[in-house]
Coordinates of C-alpha atoms in Angstrom, one line a residue:
M147 CA 34.4 111.7 151.1
S148 CA 35.6 108.4 149.7
E149 CA 37.7 107.4 152.7
D150 CA 36.9 107.6 156.4
T151 CA 39.1 109.9 158.6
V152 CA 40.5 107.8 161.5
L153 CA 40.9 110.0 164.5
P154 CA 43.9 109.4 166.8
F155 CA 43.5 108.7 170.5
D156 CA 45.8 109.6 173.4
L157 CA 47.9 107.3 175.6
P158 CA 49.9 108.1 178.7
S159 CA 52.8 110.4 178.1
V160 CA 56.5 109.2 178.1
R161 CA 59.2 111.6 179.4
R162 CA 56.7 114.5 179.3
K163 CA 56.1 113.9 175.6
K164 CA 52.5 113.4 174.4
V165 CA 51.6 110.0 172.9
S166 CA 48.8 109.6 170.4
A167 CA 47.9 106.6 168.3
S168 CA 45.7 105.9 165.2
F169 CA 44.8 103.0 163.1
D170 CA 46.2 104.5 159.9
G171 CA 49.5 102.5 159.5
G172 CA 48.5 101.1 156.1
R173 CA 49.7 97.6 155.0
L174 CA 50.4 96.3 158.5
S175 CA 49.3 93.1 160.1
S176 CA 49.3 91.7 163.7
D177 CA 49.5 88.1 162.4
G178 CA 52.9 87.9 160.7
G179 CA 53.2 84.2 161.4
V180 CA 50.2 83.3 159.3
L181 CA 52.5 82.5 156.4
L182 CA 54.0 79.7 158.5
L183 CA 50.5 78.2 158.7
R184 CA 50.3 78.6 154.9
A185 CA 53.5 76.6 154.6
A186 CA 52.0 73.9 156.9
E187 CA 48.8 73.8 154.9
R188 CA 50.7 73.4 151.7
T189 CA 52.6 70.5 153.2
L190 CA 49.4 68.8 154.4
G191 CA 47.1 69.7 151.4
L192 CA 44.1 70.1 153.7
A193 CA 42.2 72.7 151.6
S194 CA 42.4 70.7 148.4
R195 CA 41.5 67.5 150.1
F196 CA 38.4 69.0 151.8
A197 CA 37.4 71.0 148.7
G198 CA 37.4 67.7 146.8
C199 CA 34.7 66.4 149.1
L200 CA 32.4 69.3 148.5
R201 CA 30.2 70.1 145.5
D202 CA 30.3 73.7 144.4
K203 CA 26.7 74.6 143.3
R204 CA 27.5 78.1 142.3
D205 CA 27.6 79.5 138.8
P206 CA 31.3 79.1 137.6
D207 CA 31.1 82.4 135.8
L208 CA 30.2 84.3 139.0
I209 CA 32.6 82.7 141.4
E210 CA 34.9 85.3 143.1
H211 CA 36.2 83.1 146.0
T212 CA 37.0 79.4 145.3
L213 CA 36.2 76.7 147.8
E214 CA 39.9 76.2 148.6
E215 CA 40.4 80.0 149.2
M216 CA 37.5 80.1 151.6
L217 CA 38.6 76.9 153.4
R218 CA 42.1 78.3 153.8
L219 CA 40.9 81.6 155.2
R220 CA 38.7 79.9 157.8
M221 CA 41.4 77.4 158.8
F222 CA 44.0 80.2 159.2
A223 CA 41.6 82.5 161.0
I224 CA 40.7 79.8 163.6
A225 CA 44.4 78.9 164.1
A226 CA 45.2 82.6 164.6
G227 CA 42.5 83.0 167.2
Y228 CA 39.7 84.4 165.1
E229 CA 37.1 81.6 165.6
D230 CA 34.0 83.6 164.6
A231 CA 33.0 84.0 160.9
D232 CA 32.3 87.7 161.7
D233 CA 36.0 88.3 161.8
C234 CA 36.2 87.6 158.1
D235 CA 34.7 91.0 157.4
V236 CA 38.0 92.6 158.7
L237 CA 40.5 89.9 157.9
R238 CA 39.5 89.9 154.2
H239 CA 41.6 93.1 153.9
D240 CA 44.5 91.9 156.1
P241 CA 47.6 91.6 153.8
M242 CA 49.1 88.6 155.6
F243 CA 45.8 86.6 155.3
K244 CA 45.5 87.6 151.7
M245 CA 49.0 86.3 150.9
A246 CA 48.3 83.1 153.0
V247 CA 45.2 82.4 150.9
G248 CA 47.1 83.1 147.7
R249 CA 46.3 86.7 146.7
L250 CA 48.6 89.7 146.5
P251 CA 48.7 91.8 149.7
E252 CA 47.9 95.2 148.1
S253 CA 46.8 94.7 144.5
G254 CA 44.9 91.5 145.1
E255 CA 41.2 91.5 145.6
P256 CA 39.8 91.2 149.2
L257 CA 38.9 87.8 150.5
C258 CA 35.4 86.5 151.2
S259 CA 33.2 88.2 153.8
Q260 CA 31.2 86.8 156.7
P261 CA 28.0 86.1 154.7
T262 CA 29.9 84.2 152.1
M263 CA 31.6 82.2 154.8
S264 CA 28.3 81.5 156.6
R265 CA 26.8 80.2 153.4
L266 CA 29.8 77.8 153.0
E267 CA 29.3 76.5 156.5
N268 CA 25.7 75.7 155.9
A269 CA 26.2 74.2 152.4
P270 CA 27.5 70.7 152.9
S271 CA 25.0 67.8 152.7
R272 CA 25.1 64.6 154.8
I273 CA 26.9 62.8 152.1
E274 CA 29.5 65.5 151.8
L275 CA 30.0 65.5 155.5
A276 CA 30.6 61.8 155.4
R277 CA 33.3 62.3 152.7
L278 CA 34.9 65.0 154.9
M279 CA 35.0 62.6 157.9
A280 CA 36.6 59.9 155.7
A281 CA 39.1 62.5 154.5
M282 CA 40.0 63.3 158.1
V283 CA 40.9 59.7 158.7
D284 CA 42.8 59.6 155.4
Q285 CA 44.7 62.7 156.5
F286 CA 45.7 60.9 159.7
C287 CA 46.9 57.8 158.0
Q288 CA 48.9 59.7 155.3
S289 CA 50.6 61.8 157.9
W290 CA 52.8 58.8 158.7
R291 CA 55.8 57.9 156.5
R292 CA 55.2 54.2 156.8
P293 CA 52.5 52.1 158.4
P294 CA 53.2 51.8 162.2
A295 CA 53.3 48.4 163.8
S296 CA 50.7 49.4 166.4
I297 CA 48.8 52.5 167.5
V298 CA 46.6 53.4 170.4
L299 CA 43.4 55.3 169.8
D300 CA 42.0 57.3 172.7
I301 CA 38.2 57.9 172.4
D302 CA 36.4 60.3 174.7
D303 CA 33.6 62.9 174.7
T304 CA 33.5 66.4 176.0
C305 CA 30.8 68.8 177.0
D306 CA 30.0 71.4 174.4
T307 CA 27.6 73.8 176.1
V308 CA 24.9 75.4 173.9
H309 CA 23.0 78.6 174.5
G310 CA 20.2 78.5 171.9
H311 CA 17.9 76.0 170.3
Q312 CA 20.4 74.0 168.3
Q313 CA 19.3 70.6 167.1
L314 CA 20.7 67.6 168.9
S315 CA 21.3 69.7 172.1
L316 CA 20.0 67.9 175.2
F317 CA 20.0 68.6 178.9
N318 CA 22.8 66.6 180.6
A319 CA 22.3 66.0 184.3
H320 CA 26.0 65.4 185.0
Y321 CA 27.0 68.8 183.5
D322 CA 23.7 70.4 184.6
E323 CA 23.2 72.2 181.3
R324 CA 22.1 71.8 177.7
C325 CA 25.0 70.6 175.6
F326 CA 26.4 68.4 172.8
L327 CA 28.7 65.6 173.7
P328 CA 31.0 65.3 170.6
I329 CA 33.3 62.3 170.4
H330 CA 37.0 62.9 169.9
I331 CA 39.4 60.3 168.7
Y332 CA 43.2 60.9 168.9
E333 CA 46.3 58.8 168.4
A334 CA 47.8 58.6 171.8
A335 CA 51.5 59.0 171.1
S336 CA 51.5 61.9 168.6
G337 CA 48.2 63.6 169.5
K338 CA 47.1 63.5 165.8
P339 CA 43.3 63.8 165.4
V340 CA 41.5 60.9 163.8
A341 CA 37.9 61.9 164.0
V342 CA 35.7 64.5 165.8
I343 CA 32.0 63.6 165.6
L344 CA 29.1 65.9 166.7
R345 CA 26.4 64.1 168.7
A346 CA 23.6 64.7 171.1
G347 CA 24.3 65.6 174.7
K348 CA 23.9 62.2 176.2
T349 CA 26.1 59.2 177.1
P350 CA 26.8 57.1 174.0
S351 CA 25.1 53.7 173.7
G352 CA 26.9 50.5 173.0
V353 CA 25.5 50.4 169.5
E354 CA 26.7 54.0 168.8
V355 CA 30.2 53.2 170.1
R356 CA 30.4 50.1 168.0
C357 CA 29.2 52.1 164.9
V358 CA 31.9 54.8 165.4
L359 CA 34.7 52.2 165.9
K360 CA 33.5 50.2 163.0
H361 CA 33.6 53.1 160.5
V362 CA 36.8 54.7 161.8
I363 CA 38.9 51.6 162.1
G364 CA 37.5 50.3 158.9
R365 CA 38.8 53.4 157.1
I366 CA 42.2 53.0 158.8
R367 CA 42.4 49.4 157.6
R368 CA 42.2 50.6 154.0
H369 CA 45.7 52.2 154.6
W370 CA 47.1 49.9 157.3
P371 CA 45.8 46.3 157.0
R372 CA 48.4 44.9 159.4
T373 CA 48.7 47.6 162.1
H374 CA 47.6 46.5 165.6
I375 CA 45.1 48.9 167.1
L376 CA 44.4 49.3 170.8
V377 CA 41.2 51.2 171.6
R378 CA 41.2 53.0 174.9
G379 CA 38.4 54.8 176.7
D380 CA 36.6 55.4 180.0
S381 CA 33.5 53.7 181.3
H382 CA 31.3 55.5 178.7
Y383 CA 32.8 53.2 176.1
G384 CA 33.0 50.0 178.1
R385 CA 30.0 48.7 176.4
V386 CA 29.5 45.0 175.5
E387 CA 28.7 45.8 171.9
A388 CA 32.0 47.6 171.5
M389 CA 33.9 44.9 173.3
A390 CA 32.4 42.2 171.2
W391 CA 33.2 44.0 168.0
C392 CA 36.8 44.5 169.0
E393 CA 37.1 40.8 169.9
E394 CA 35.7 39.7 166.5
T395 CA 37.9 42.1 164.5
P396 CA 41.5 40.8 163.9
G397 CA 44.3 43.0 165.1
V398 CA 42.1 45.1 167.5
D399 CA 42.2 45.1 171.3
Y400 CA 40.6 47.3 173.9
V401 CA 41.0 48.6 177.4
F402 CA 38.0 50.3 178.8
G403 CA 37.0 51.7 182.2
F404 CA 33.9 50.0 183.7
A405 CA 31.4 51.4 186.1
G406 CA 31.2 49.4 189.3
N407 CA 28.1 47.4 190.4
E408 CA 27.0 45.3 193.3
V409 CA 28.4 42.1 191.8
L410 CA 31.8 43.6 191.2
H411 CA 31.9 45.2 194.6
A412 CA 31.1 41.8 196.1
L413 CA 34.0 40.2 194.2
T414 CA 36.5 42.7 195.6
H415 CA 34.9 43.3 199.1
E416 CA 37.1 40.9 201.0
Q417 CA 40.4 42.2 199.4
A418 CA 39.3 45.8 200.0
Q419 CA 38.6 45.2 203.7
A420 CA 41.9 43.4 204.1
L421 CA 43.8 46.2 202.5
A422 CA 42.1 48.8 204.7
G423 CA 43.1 46.8 207.8
T424 CA 46.7 46.5 206.6
R425 CA 46.9 50.2 206.0
Q426 CA 45.6 51.1 209.4
R427 CA 47.9 48.6 211.1
L428 CA 51.0 49.8 209.2
G429 CA 50.1 53.5 209.5
H430 CA 50.5 54.3 205.8
D431 CA 48.8 57.2 204.2
K432 CA 47.8 55.1 201.2
L433 CA 48.1 51.5 200.0
R434 CA 47.2 50.2 196.6
R435 CA 46.6 46.7 195.4
F436 CA 45.4 45.1 192.2
A437 CA 43.1 42.1 191.6
T438 CA 42.4 40.2 188.5
F439 CA 39.2 38.1 187.8
R440 CA 36.7 37.2 185.2
Y441 CA 33.2 38.6 185.1
G442 CA 30.2 38.4 182.8
A443 CA 26.9 40.2 183.1
K444 CA 23.7 38.3 182.3
G445 CA 23.3 39.7 178.8
W446 CA 26.9 38.9 177.8
D447 CA 27.8 35.9 175.7
R448 CA 31.0 35.3 177.7
P449 CA 32.9 36.4 180.8
R450 CA 35.7 38.9 180.3
R451 CA 38.9 39.8 182.1
F452 CA 38.7 42.5 184.7
V453 CA 41.3 44.3 186.7
A454 CA 40.4 46.0 189.9
R455 CA 42.5 48.8 191.4
I456 CA 41.9 48.8 195.2
E457 CA 43.2 51.8 197.1
A458 CA 42.9 52.4 200.8
T459 CA 43.4 55.8 202.3
A460 CA 42.3 57.6 205.5
K461 CA 39.1 58.6 203.7
G462 CA 38.1 55.0 203.0
V463 CA 38.5 52.4 200.2
D464 CA 38.2 53.3 196.5
V465 CA 37.9 50.6 193.9
R466 CA 38.1 51.2 190.1
Y467 CA 37.5 48.6 187.4
V468 CA 39.1 48.1 183.9
V469 CA 38.0 45.5 181.4
S470 CA 40.4 44.5 178.6
S471 CA 41.2 41.9 176.0
L472 CA 44.9 42.2 176.7
K473 CA 46.8 39.6 178.8
A474 CA 49.2 42.2 180.5
G475 CA 49.8 42.2 184.2
A476 CA 47.2 43.9 186.4
R477 CA 49.4 46.8 187.5
H478 CA 50.9 47.4 184.1
L479 CA 47.4 47.3 182.5
Y480 CA 45.9 49.8 184.8
E481 CA 48.8 52.2 185.7
T482 CA 50.7 52.2 182.4
L483 CA 48.1 51.4 179.7
Y484 CA 44.8 52.7 181.0
C485 CA 45.8 55.7 183.1
A486 CA 47.8 57.1 180.1
R487 CA 44.5 57.9 178.4
G488 CA 44.4 61.0 180.6
N489 CA 46.7 62.7 178.1
A490 CA 43.8 62.7 175.6
E491 CA 42.2 65.4 177.8
N492 CA 45.1 67.7 176.8
F493 CA 44.4 67.1 173.1
I494 CA 40.7 67.8 173.7
K495 CA 41.7 71.0 175.6
W496 CA 43.8 72.2 172.6
H497 CA 40.9 71.4 170.2
K498 CA 38.1 72.8 172.3
S499 CA 39.5 75.6 174.5
Q500 CA 42.5 76.8 172.6
L501 CA 41.0 76.5 169.1
A502 CA 37.4 77.3 170.3
S503 CA 35.8 74.3 168.7
D504 CA 32.9 74.7 171.1
R505 CA 31.5 77.5 168.9
T506 CA 28.9 75.2 167.5
S507 CA 26.2 77.9 167.5
A508 CA 24.5 77.0 164.1
R509 CA 21.0 75.7 164.4
H510 CA 21.4 72.7 162.1
P511 CA 23.8 69.9 163.1
K512 CA 25.3 69.7 159.6
A513 CA 26.7 73.2 159.9
N514 CA 28.0 72.4 163.4
Q515 CA 29.7 69.2 162.2
F516 CA 31.3 71.1 159.3
R517 CA 32.7 73.6 161.9
L518 CA 34.2 70.8 163.8
V519 CA 35.9 69.7 160.6
L520 CA 37.3 73.2 160.1
H521 CA 38.6 73.4 163.7
T522 CA 40.2 70.0 163.3
A523 CA 42.0 71.3 160.2
A524 CA 43.2 74.2 162.3
Y525 CA 44.4 71.6 164.9
W526 CA 46.4 69.9 162.1
L527 CA 48.0 73.2 161.2
M528 CA 49.1 74.1 164.8
L529 CA 50.3 70.5 165.4
T530 CA 52.4 70.6 162.2
L531 CA 53.8 74.0 163.2
R532 CA 54.8 72.6 166.6
Q533 CA 56.5 69.6 165.0
A534 CA 58.6 72.0 162.9
V535 CA 60.0 73.8 166.0
P536 CA 63.6 72.8 166.8
K537 CA 63.7 70.2 169.5
R538 CA 65.9 72.3 171.7
S539 CA 63.4 75.1 171.9
P540 CA 60.8 75.2 174.7
L541 CA 58.2 75.8 172.1
A542 CA 58.6 72.2 170.8
V543 CA 56.4 71.1 173.7
A544 CA 54.3 74.2 174.0
E545 CA 50.5 74.3 173.9
F546 CA 48.7 75.9 171.0
D547 CA 48.0 79.2 172.9
T548 CA 51.7 79.7 173.5
L549 CA 52.5 78.9 169.9
R550 CA 50.0 81.4 168.7
L551 CA 51.3 84.1 171.0
R552 CA 55.0 83.5 170.2
L553 CA 54.9 82.5 166.5
I554 CA 51.8 83.9 164.9
K555 CA 51.0 87.2 166.8
I556 CA 53.9 89.1 165.3
A557 CA 53.7 92.6 163.8
A558 CA 54.5 92.8 160.1
R559 CA 54.8 95.5 157.5
I560 CA 54.3 94.4 153.9
V561 CA 55.6 96.1 150.8
E562 CA 54.5 94.9 147.4
G563 CA 56.8 95.7 144.5
L564 CA 56.6 94.8 140.9
A565 CA 58.6 91.5 141.2
R566 CA 58.9 91.0 145.0
I567 CA 57.0 91.2 148.2
R568 CA 59.0 92.2 151.2
I569 CA 57.8 91.5 154.8
H570 CA 59.4 93.6 157.5
L571 CA 59.2 91.9 160.9
P572 CA 60.2 93.5 164.3
S573 CA 64.0 93.8 164.8
A574 CA 63.5 92.9 168.5
C575 CA 61.4 89.8 167.9
P576 CA 62.3 87.3 170.8
Q577 CA 61.6 84.2 168.6
A578 CA 63.5 85.4 165.5
A579 CA 65.8 82.3 165.4
V580 CA 62.9 79.9 165.9
L581 CA 60.9 81.6 163.1
R582 CA 63.8 81.4 160.8
A583 CA 64.3 77.7 161.6
I584 CA 60.6 76.9 161.1
A585 CA 60.5 78.7 157.8
G586 CA 63.5 76.7 156.6
R587 CA 61.8 73.5 157.4
L588 CA 58.3 74.3 156.1
C589 CA 58.8 76.8 153.3
A590 CA 60.6 75.1 150.5
A591 CA 62.0 77.5 147.9
G592 CA 59.6 77.9 145.0
P593 CA 58.7 80.2 142.2

């Protein structure tokens, strides 16, 4: 037999009629919205940009799958919820994915399989990865129509748990497990990714933070020499090396959280006790005050401006510290500027949890860093898809999981003719109007 016989299976009956099902429908796909991702990728040009950073060492006469095709398949698969390279063994025959990559759904050759994709992930060298990281920053800058007057860069790290013997994995006492702590950098207002950097599972040092900021902002300056940049991060990034570099670099300011110490607690002790007494006397549940002062550690070359948020509740007094090069008011600096960095946690959640970028299971860190690049490319596709949603639709502010469920996971039947390919979507699709609007915005008419 040249073909397998797919046996049907039974489902609960309906109105006393037997129900059976079988995977023999032919040219069907459960990811009808993948072509919208293709339109988003054509708008961004991610595959060609990243392919230009890689050197293809294969024999040109024996190549069946180009770098751009393999990159597109991996990006689309991740965005559609297939984060494992093993899924390529099945998706290579999916008609929607074949069309998204650029091949005909029925007469076109199958896409690459898992072994080919795994070889691609392990192929990039350190120099090629550096080019890819620079290309990510270039993609961020070129996504703007004109250079902005100012931007805010949120920098943070996240726990990426490992379950094997991957290089760079370390035991982190805070998370109580072996992990990586990759650094994520996003633009605060738009959620656009700037850089995602794999690193060991330990708190970054001041030299490391300075190095990251120097390279990322240096690349941004090639595109935007006059844009003011505010760097924002928690106490992991409140390092004197990073602060000194920002102060020495024109057009760069910072606002960092800062871990408390005995000297800082002594400077705010009197105000904290006074606030606790006032709260108890007035009977309020909570009182909050702010204090501004200058503080310099022994190893610093100068004192720097600190803002202390002092909060008294029935459980006691809590004091948090922020250090900044800005001259804004204490309350505005803490509540409006610094606390807004919490939104970066949502961006990291989209990247890590909803696009499964924590699947860094390769042994070598170069392969894991390349995976982060691919997942960041999928992030760009989903973000572009969301930006194309009509503003009046609830999906315009939806998370990536919701976008995938409503706009990508749609059944489709594909019919390939001599001169036309026809895609039949469900007549009862709840998001039909939204899909039509997105297609009109992303899919320009072409040959």
